[in-house]
C-alpha positions in Angstrom: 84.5 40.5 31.5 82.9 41.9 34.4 81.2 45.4 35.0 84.2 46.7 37.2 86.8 44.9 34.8 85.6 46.6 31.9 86.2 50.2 33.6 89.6 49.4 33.5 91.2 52.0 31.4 94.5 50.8 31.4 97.3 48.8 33.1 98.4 51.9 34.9 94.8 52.0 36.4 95.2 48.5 37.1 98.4 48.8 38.7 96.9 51.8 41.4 94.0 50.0 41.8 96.2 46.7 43.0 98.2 49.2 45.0 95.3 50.3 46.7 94.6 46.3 48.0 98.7 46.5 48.4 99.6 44.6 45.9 102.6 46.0 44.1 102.6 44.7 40.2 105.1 45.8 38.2 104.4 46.6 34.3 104.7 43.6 33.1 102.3 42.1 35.3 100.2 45.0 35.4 99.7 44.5 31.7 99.3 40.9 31.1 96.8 41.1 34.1 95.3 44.0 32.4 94.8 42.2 29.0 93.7 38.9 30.5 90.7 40.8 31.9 90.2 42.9 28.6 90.1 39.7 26.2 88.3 37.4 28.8 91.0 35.3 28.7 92.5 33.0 31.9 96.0 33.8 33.5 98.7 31.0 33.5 101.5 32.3 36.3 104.5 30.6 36.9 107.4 31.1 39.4 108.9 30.3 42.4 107.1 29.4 45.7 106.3 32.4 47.7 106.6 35.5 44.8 102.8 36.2 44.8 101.2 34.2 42.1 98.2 33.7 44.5 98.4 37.0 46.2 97.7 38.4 42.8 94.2 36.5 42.0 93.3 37.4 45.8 94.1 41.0 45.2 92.7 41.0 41.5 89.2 39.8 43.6 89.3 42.6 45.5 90.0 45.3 42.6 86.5 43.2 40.9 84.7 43.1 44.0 84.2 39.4 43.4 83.9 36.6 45.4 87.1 34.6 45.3 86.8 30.6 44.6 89.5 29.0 45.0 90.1 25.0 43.9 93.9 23.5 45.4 95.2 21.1 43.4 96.7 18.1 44.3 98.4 14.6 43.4 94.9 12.5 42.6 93.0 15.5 42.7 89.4 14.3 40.5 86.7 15.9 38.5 84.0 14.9 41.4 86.2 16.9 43.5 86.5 19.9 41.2 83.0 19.8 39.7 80.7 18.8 41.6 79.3 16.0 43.8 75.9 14.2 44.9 75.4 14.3 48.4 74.6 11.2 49.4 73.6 11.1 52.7 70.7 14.0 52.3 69.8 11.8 49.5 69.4 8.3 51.1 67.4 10.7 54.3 65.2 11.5 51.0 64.5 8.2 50.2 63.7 6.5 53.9 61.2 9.7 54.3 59.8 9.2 51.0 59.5 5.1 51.8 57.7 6.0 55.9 55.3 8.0 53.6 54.8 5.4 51.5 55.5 6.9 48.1 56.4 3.9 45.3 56.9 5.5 42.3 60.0 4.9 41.0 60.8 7.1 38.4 59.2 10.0 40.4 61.9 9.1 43.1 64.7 9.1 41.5 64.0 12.6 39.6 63.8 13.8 43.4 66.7 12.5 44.6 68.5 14.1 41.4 67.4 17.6 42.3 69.7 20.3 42.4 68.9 21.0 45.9 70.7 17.5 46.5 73.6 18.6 44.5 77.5 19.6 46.1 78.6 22.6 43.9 82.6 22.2 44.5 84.9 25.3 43.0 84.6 24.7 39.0 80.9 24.6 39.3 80.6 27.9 41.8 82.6 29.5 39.4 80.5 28.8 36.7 77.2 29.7 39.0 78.5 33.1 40.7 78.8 36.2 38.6 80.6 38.1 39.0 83.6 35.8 40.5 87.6 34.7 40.1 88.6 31.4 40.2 92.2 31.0 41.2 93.3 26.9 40.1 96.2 27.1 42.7 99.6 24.9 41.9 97.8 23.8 38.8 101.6 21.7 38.5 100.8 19.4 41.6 97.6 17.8 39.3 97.7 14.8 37.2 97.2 15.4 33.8 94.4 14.0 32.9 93.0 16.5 35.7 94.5 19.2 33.2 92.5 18.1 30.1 89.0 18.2 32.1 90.1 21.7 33.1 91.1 22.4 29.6 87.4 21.0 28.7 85.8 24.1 31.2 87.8 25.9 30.7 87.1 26.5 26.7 83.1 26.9 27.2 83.1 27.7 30.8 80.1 25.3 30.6 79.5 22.0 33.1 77.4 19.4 32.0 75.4 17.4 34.5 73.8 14.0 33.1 70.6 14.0 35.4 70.2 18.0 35.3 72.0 19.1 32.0 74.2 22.2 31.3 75.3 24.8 33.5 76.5 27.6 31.4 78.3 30.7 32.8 76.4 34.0 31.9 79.5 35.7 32.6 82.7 33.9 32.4 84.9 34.2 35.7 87.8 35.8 36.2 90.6 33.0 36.1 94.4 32.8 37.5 96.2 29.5 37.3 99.4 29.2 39.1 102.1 27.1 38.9 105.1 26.6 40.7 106.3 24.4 38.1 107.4 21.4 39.6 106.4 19.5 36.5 105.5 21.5 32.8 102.1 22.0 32.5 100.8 20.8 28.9 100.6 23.1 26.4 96.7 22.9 25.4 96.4 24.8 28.5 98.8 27.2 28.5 97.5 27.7 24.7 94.0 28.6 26.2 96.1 31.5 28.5 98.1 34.3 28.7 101.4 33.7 30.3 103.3 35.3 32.8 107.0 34.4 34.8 107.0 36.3 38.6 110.4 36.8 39.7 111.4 37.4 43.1 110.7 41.4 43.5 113.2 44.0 43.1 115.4 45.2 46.4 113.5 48.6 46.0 110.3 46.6 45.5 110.8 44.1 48.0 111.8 47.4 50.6 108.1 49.1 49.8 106.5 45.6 50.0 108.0 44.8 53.5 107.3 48.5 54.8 103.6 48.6 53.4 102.4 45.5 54.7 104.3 45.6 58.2 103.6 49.2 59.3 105.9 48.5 62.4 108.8 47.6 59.9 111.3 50.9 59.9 112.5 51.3 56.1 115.9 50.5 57.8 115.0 47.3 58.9 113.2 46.7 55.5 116.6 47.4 53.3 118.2 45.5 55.3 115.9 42.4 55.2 115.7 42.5 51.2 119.2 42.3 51.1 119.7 39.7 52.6 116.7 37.9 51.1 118.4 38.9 47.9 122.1 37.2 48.8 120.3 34.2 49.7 118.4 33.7 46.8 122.0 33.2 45.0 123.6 30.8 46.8 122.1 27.4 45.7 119.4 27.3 48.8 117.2 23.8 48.3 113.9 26.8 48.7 115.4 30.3 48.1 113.2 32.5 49.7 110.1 34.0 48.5 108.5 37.5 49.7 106.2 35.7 51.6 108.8 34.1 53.5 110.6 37.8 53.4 107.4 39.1 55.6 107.3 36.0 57.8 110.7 36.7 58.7 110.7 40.2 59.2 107.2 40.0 61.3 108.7 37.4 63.7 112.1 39.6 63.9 109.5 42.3 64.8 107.6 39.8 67.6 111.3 39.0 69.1 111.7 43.2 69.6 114.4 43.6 66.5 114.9 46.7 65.0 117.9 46.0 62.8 118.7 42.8 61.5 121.2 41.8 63.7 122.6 38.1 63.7 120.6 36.8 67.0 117.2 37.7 66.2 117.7 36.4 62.3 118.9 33.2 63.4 116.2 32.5 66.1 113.4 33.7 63.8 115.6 31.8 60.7 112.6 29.4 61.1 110.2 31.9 59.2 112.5 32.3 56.6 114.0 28.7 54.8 111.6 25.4 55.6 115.1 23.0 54.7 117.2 21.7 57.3 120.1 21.8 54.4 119.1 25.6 54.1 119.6 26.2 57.5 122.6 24.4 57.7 124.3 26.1 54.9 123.4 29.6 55.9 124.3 29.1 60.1 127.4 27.0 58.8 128.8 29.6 56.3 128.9 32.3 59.0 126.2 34.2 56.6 124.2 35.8 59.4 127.5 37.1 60.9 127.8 39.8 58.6 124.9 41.5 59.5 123.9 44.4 61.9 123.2 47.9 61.8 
C-alpha cells in the first residue's frame, strides 16, 4: 500500500478524491476500490466496452500520485513481451567494440553483455521496479491463458526472476486493476487472487453529471437528453450498446457540428461517434429512432 493509499480514510474519501480527477464512482465501486488498496490486493473489473474500467485505474493514478504502467493484452501476447526483454542489438554493438579492442575473455563477455544496462524492462517488470506505481493489465480477456497463469505467477509475489541477473522483488507492491470486457471467462486462480467488481452502464442522473463535467460546453439540457437516449439504446439488442465513452464522443462531436439540443440531424451525422456496427446503424436510422428526438 502506498503512502497516499494508506491516508485513505474511507471509501467516501476515496469517492471525493476520484471526483476531484472527475471520476464519478459510485459506492460500490468506491468501496471495493477502497478495500483493494487497504488489503494490497489487485482489482479484477469486468463490464461492457466503454463503462470506465480503465478510466478508473487512470484516475485511481492520479488520486496516488503514481506513475501509471500500463500492459494491453492481446491474442499471442508473451511473457518476453510483458516481462522483459534483452536488447539485442546494443548487445551485439557490445560485442564488435569489445572484439576492435581486442578483449577475449569469454566468460568476462558474456557477464557484460548480461548487464542490466542491456536489459528492456516492458510493463510487469516497471511495475515491479517503480514505487510507488499502478499497473493497469487492460482487456486481461483478449490474452491466452497460459498468458494468465504467468500473470497469476507475478502476480502472487510481485517478484520477477531473471536467470542471468536473479530476482527483482517489489519493495512496495503496485497498485493493480485488471479489466475485462469479458469476451471469454477469465480463470478462476486469478480472479481468486482479486477482488471483483461488475461496472454497469451509469445511471441517467450519473451519466447527466458525467457528460456536463467533462464537456463544460455541454448544457445540462443537452446532457439529459443525450443519456436518454444512450439509455433507450442500450435496450434494444444493439451488436455494441453504447458505453459512456461513446456517450462523450457523441455529444462532443454534436457540440463540434454547433448542436445544442439533440435534434435528429446532428445525431445522425455525428451517429459515427456513437455505435462502431454497420448493423447498429442500420437498426437505429431504419427504425425511425432518431426521429423522436428534439427539444
Amino acid at each position: 500500500m502506498t503512502d497516499a493509499a494508506s491516508g485513505l480514510a474511507s471509501p467516501g474519501r476515496l469517492a471525493e478524491l476520484l471526483d476531484r480527477r472527475d471520476y464519478l464512482a459510485d459506492e460500490g465501486l468506491a468501496t471495493v476500490a477502497f478495500l483493494a488498496l487497504r488489503m494490497g490486493r489487485p482489482l479484477f473489473l469486468e463490464g461492457e466496452a466503454g463503462v470506465g474500467k480503465t478510466e478508473l485505474a487512470k484516475a485511481l493514478a492520479a488520486v496516488l500520485e503514481a506513475p501509471l504502467i500500463r500492459l494491453q493484452c492481446y491474442e499471442g501476447l508473451e511473457g518476453s513481451q510483458a516481462l522483459y526483454d534483452w536488447d539485442f542489438a546494443r548487445q551485439l554493438l557490445h560485442l564488435k567494440a569489445a572484439e576492435a579492442s581486442g578483449t577475449a575473455d569469454a566468460a568476462r563477455l558474456e557477464d557484460e553483455v548480461h548487464d542490466r544496462r542491456f536489459l528492456v524492462a516492458r510493463p510487469l517488470l516497471r511495475a515491479v521496479e517503480t514505487q510507488p506505481s499502478v499497473l493497469l493489465v487492460d482487456e486481461i480477456d483478449r490474452a491466452d491463458v497460459e498468458f494468465e497463469a504467468m500473470l497469476l505467477e507475478v502476480l502472487s509475489d510481485f517478484a520477477i526472476t531473471i536467470p542471468e541477473l536473479g530476482t527483482v522483488r517489489a519493495r512496495t507492491p503496485p497498485v493493480v486493476v485488471l479489466t475485462s470486457n469479458r469476451t471469454r471467462e477469465v480463470h478462476d486462480a486469478l480472479k481468486r487472487r482479486c477482488l471483483y467488481h461488475w461496472l454497469e452502464h451509469p445511471s441517467f442522473e450519473r451519466e447527466v453529471e458525467i457528460l456536463t463535467r467533462r464537456l463544460p460546453g455541454c448544457s445540462r439540457a443537452l446532457a439529459e437528453q443525450v443519456a436518454a437516449a444512450a439509455g433507450r439504446l442500450r435496450g434494444v439488442g444493439l451488436v455494441k450498446p453504447p458505453g459512456i465513452a461513446e456517450t462523450l464522443d457523441w455529444t462532443e462531436a454534436l457540440l463540434a457540428l454547433g448542436a445544442r439540443e439533440l435534434d435528429p440531424g446532428p445525431a445522425a451525422a455525428a451517429l459515427g461517434a456513437l455505435l462502431k456496427h454497420r448493423e447498429d446503424h442500420e437498426a437505429v436510422l431504419g427504425n425511425g429512432f432518431l426521429d423522436g428526438l428534439g427539444g
